[in-house]
Tab-separated table of C-alpha atoms in Angstrom:
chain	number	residue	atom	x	y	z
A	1	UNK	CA	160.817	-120.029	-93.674
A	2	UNK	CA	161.518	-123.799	-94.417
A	3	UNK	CA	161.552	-126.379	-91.441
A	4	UNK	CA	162.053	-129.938	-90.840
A	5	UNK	CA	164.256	-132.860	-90.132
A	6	UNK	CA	164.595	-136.796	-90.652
A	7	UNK	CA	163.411	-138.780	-87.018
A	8	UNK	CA	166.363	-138.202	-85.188
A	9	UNK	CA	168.280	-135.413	-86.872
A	10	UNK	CA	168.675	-131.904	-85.670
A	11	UNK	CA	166.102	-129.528	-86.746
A	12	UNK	CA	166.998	-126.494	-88.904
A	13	UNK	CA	165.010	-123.785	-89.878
A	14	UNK	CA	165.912	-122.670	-93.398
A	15	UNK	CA	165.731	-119.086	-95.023
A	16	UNK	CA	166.635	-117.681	-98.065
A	17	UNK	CA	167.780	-119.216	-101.392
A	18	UNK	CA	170.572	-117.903	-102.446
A	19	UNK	CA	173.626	-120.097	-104.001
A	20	UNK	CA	175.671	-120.129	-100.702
A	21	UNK	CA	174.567	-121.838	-97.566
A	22	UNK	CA	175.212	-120.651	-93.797
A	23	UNK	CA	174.799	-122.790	-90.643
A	24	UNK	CA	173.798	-120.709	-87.578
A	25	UNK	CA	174.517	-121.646	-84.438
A	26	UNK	CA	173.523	-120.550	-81.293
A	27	UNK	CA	175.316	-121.203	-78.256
A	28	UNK	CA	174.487	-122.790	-73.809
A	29	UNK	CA	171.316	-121.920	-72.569
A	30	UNK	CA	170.035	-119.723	-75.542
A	31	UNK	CA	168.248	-121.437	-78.141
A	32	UNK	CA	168.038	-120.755	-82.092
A	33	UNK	CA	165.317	-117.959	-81.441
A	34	UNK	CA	168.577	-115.876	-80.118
A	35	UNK	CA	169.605	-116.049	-83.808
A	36	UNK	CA	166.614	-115.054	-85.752
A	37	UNK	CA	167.798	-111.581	-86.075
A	38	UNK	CA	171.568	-112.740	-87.640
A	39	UNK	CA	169.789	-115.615	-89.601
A	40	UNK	CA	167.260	-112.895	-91.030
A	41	UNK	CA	170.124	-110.462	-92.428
A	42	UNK	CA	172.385	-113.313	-94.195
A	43	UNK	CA	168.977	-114.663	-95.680
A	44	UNK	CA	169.200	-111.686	-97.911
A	45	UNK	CA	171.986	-113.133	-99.470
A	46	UNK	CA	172.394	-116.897	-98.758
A	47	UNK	CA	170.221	-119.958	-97.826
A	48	UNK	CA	170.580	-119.961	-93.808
A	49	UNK	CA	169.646	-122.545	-91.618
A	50	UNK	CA	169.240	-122.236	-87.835
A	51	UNK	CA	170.396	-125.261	-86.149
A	52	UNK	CA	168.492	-126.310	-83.101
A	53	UNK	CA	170.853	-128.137	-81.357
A	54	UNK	CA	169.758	-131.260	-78.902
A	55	UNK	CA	168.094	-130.053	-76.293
A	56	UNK	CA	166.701	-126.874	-77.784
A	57	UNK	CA	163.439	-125.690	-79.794
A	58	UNK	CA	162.610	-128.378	-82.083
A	59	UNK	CA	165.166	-130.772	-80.792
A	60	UNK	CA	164.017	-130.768	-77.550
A	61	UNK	CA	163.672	-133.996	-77.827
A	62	UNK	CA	166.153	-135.971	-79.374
A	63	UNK	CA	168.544	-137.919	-77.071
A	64	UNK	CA	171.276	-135.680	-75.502
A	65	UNK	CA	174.864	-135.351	-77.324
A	66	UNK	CA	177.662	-137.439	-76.075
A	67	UNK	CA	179.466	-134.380	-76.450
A	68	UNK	CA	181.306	-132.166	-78.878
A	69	UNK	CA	182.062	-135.053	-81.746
A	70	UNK	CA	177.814	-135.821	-81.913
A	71	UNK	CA	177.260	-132.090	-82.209
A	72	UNK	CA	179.609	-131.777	-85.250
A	73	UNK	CA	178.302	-134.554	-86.786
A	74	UNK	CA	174.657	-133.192	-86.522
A	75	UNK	CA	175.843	-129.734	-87.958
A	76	UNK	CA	177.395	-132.281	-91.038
A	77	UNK	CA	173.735	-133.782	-91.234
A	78	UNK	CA	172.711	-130.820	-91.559
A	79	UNK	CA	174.519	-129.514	-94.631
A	80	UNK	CA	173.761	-133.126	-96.083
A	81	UNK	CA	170.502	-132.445	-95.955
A	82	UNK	CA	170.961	-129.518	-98.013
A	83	UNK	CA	173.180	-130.730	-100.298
A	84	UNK	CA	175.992	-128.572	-99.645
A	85	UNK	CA	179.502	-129.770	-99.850
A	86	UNK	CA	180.908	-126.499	-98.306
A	87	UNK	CA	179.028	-123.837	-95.787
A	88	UNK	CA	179.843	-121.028	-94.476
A	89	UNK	CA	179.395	-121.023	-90.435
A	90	UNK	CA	178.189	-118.476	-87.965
A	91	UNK	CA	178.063	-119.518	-84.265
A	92	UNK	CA	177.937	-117.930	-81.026
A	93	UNK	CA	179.607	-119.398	-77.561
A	94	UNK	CA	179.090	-123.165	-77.515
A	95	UNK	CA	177.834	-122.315	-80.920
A	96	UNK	CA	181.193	-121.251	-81.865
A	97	UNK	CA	182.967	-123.814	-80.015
A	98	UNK	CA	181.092	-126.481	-82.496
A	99	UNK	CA	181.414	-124.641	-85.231
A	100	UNK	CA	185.537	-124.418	-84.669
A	101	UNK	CA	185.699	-128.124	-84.065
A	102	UNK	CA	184.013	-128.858	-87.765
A	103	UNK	CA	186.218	-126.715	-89.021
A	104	UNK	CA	189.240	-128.672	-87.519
A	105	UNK	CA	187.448	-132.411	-88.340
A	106	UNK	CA	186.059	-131.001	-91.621
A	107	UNK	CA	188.641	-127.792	-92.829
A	108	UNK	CA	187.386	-129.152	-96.921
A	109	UNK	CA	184.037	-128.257	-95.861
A	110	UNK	CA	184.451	-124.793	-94.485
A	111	UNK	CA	184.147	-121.741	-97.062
A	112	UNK	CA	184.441	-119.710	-94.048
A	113	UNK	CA	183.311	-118.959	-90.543
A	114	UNK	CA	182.790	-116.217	-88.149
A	115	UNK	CA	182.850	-117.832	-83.931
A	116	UNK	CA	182.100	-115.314	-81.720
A	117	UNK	CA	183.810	-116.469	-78.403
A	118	UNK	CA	184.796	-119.943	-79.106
A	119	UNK	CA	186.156	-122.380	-76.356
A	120	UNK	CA	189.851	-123.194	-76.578
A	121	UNK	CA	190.555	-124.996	-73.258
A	122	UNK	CA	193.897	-123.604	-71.626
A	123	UNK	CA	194.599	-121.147	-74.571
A	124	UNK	CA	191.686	-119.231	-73.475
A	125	UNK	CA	191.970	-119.774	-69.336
A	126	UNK	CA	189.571	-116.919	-68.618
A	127	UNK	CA	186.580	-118.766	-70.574
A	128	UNK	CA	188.079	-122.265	-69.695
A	129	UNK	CA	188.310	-121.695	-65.564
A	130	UNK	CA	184.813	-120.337	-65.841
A	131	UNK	CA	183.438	-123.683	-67.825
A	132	UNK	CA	185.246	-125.940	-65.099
A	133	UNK	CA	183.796	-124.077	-62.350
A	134	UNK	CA	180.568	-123.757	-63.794
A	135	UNK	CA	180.504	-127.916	-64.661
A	136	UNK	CA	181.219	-128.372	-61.225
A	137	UNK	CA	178.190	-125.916	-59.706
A	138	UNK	CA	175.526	-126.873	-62.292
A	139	UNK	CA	176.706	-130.701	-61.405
A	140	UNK	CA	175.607	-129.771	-57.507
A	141	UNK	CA	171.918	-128.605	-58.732
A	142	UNK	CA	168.825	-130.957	-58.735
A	143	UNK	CA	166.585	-128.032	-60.197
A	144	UNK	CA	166.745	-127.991	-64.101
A	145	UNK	CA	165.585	-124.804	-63.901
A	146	UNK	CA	167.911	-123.511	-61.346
A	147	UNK	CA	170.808	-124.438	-63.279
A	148	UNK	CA	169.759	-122.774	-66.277
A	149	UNK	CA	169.189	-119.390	-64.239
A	150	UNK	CA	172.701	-120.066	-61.933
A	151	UNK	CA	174.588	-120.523	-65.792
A	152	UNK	CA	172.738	-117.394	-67.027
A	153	UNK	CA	173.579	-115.188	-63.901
A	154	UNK	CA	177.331	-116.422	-64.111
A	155	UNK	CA	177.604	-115.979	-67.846
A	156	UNK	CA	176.059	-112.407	-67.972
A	157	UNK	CA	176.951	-111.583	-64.111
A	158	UNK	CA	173.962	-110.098	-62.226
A	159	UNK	CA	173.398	-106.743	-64.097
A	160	UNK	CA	173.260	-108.184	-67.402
A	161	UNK	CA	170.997	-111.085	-66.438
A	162	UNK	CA	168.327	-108.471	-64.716
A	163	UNK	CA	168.584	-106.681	-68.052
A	164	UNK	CA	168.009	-109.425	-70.259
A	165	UNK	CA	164.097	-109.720	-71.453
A	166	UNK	CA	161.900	-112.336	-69.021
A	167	UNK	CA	161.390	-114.494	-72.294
A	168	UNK	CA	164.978	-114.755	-72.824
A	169	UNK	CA	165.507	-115.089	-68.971
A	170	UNK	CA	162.496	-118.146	-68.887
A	171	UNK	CA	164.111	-120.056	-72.313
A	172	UNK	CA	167.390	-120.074	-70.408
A	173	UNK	CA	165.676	-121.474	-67.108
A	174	UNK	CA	163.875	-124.107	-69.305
A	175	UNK	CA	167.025	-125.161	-70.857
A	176	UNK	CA	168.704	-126.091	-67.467
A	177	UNK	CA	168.578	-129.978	-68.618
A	178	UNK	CA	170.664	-129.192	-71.567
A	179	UNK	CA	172.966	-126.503	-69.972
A	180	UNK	CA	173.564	-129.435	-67.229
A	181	UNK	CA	174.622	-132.166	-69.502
A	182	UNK	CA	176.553	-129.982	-71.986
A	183	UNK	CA	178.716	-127.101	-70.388
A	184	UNK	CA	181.175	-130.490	-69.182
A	185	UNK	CA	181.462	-131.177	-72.920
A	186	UNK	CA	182.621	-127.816	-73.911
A	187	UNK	CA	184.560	-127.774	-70.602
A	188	UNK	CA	186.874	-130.818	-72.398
A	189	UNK	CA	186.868	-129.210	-75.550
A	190	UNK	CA	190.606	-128.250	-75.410
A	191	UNK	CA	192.320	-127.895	-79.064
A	192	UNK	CA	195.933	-128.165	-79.175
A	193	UNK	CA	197.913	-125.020	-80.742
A	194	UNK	CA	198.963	-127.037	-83.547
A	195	UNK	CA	195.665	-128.317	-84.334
A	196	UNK	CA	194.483	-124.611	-84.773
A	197	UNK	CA	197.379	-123.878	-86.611
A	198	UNK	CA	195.960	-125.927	-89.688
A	199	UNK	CA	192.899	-123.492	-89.632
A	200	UNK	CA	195.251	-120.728	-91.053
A	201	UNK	CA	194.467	-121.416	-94.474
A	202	UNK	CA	190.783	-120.954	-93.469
A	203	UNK	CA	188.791	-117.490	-93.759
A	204	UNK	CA	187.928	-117.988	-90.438
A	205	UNK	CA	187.380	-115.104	-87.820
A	206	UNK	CA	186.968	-115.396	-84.199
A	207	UNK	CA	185.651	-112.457	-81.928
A	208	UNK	CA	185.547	-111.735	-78.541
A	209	UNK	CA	183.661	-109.449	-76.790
A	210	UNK	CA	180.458	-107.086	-76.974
């Protein structure tokens, strides 16, 4: 596995070589370990690199996003960096939510992309009522730490949290600075139908779901 970034750039951890390149990336509260296991299988096939976003793993600390706009710009430093004109992109949750707004700011630079539960604002008011409510809860916490556990309860409900590993439990907790400052951003992240509409002509496939 390849690592490394320019001061002040994402990091990415790289895998693979083949001729195609796929940016990973992982969503609120989970960091780029969550990925390792997705990023491992398309290595087989593809140079991969794991994005750790602002606020996670290896850029943990570069200054915080100003919201969606920085993060799609540091997934286009990214592919920069490794010389690829086109990528394919993989991305889970917020993950997904960035990955769908490069593909609207940058369609010429999308071979394809697979967003697992993306953020569409009112098109999607289950997902968008829940990021409103939750900005406004995780705004009301002082703890760090207790707003990364309050996000992780709310996002999995109660059962699923308990079930989750305590290492996966603990990386959400220790995220709470990040999950604070970005789950507004993704809150405002609201495409208009029209905008999407352009992505047609995209191999692009979003999921929902388990």
């Amino acid at each position: 596995m390849r690592t490394g970034a320019h001061p002040g750039d994402v990091h990415a951890d790289v895998l693979g070589d083949g001729p195609d390149v796929v940016l990973v990336v992982h969503g609120v509260g989970f960091g780029p370990e969550t990925m390792g296991a997705v990023a491992g299988l398309l290595a087989d096939g593809a140079t991969v690199a794991v994005v750790h976003r602002r606020g996670y793993g290896r850029s943990a600390g570069l200054p915080a996003s100003g919201g969606i706009d920085d993060e799609v710009r540091d997934l286009a430093g990214v592919a920069d960096r490794m010389g690829a004109p086109r990528v394919h992109l993989v991305g889970v949750s917020g993950g997904a939510t960035i990955g769908l707004a490069f593909a609207l700011s940058h369609p010429q630079r999308v071979a394809s992309a697979v967003l697992h539960e993306p953020a569409l604002g009112p098109l999607a008011p289950g997902v968008w009522n829940l990021l409103i409510d939750l900005s406004i809860a995780l705004g009301r916490i002082r703890e760090p730490q207790h707003a990364g556990r309050v996000f992780g309860e709310t996002l999995a409900g109660r059962a699923g949290w308990a079930a989750l590993p305590l290492e996966a439990r603990d990386g959400v907790a220790r995220a709470g600075d990040a999950v604070q400052h970005e789950v507004p951003h993704f809150a405002a992240f609201t495409p208009a139908a029209e905008e999407l509409a352009r992505l047609r002509r995209l191999p692009l496939v979003t999921t929902l779901g388990a």
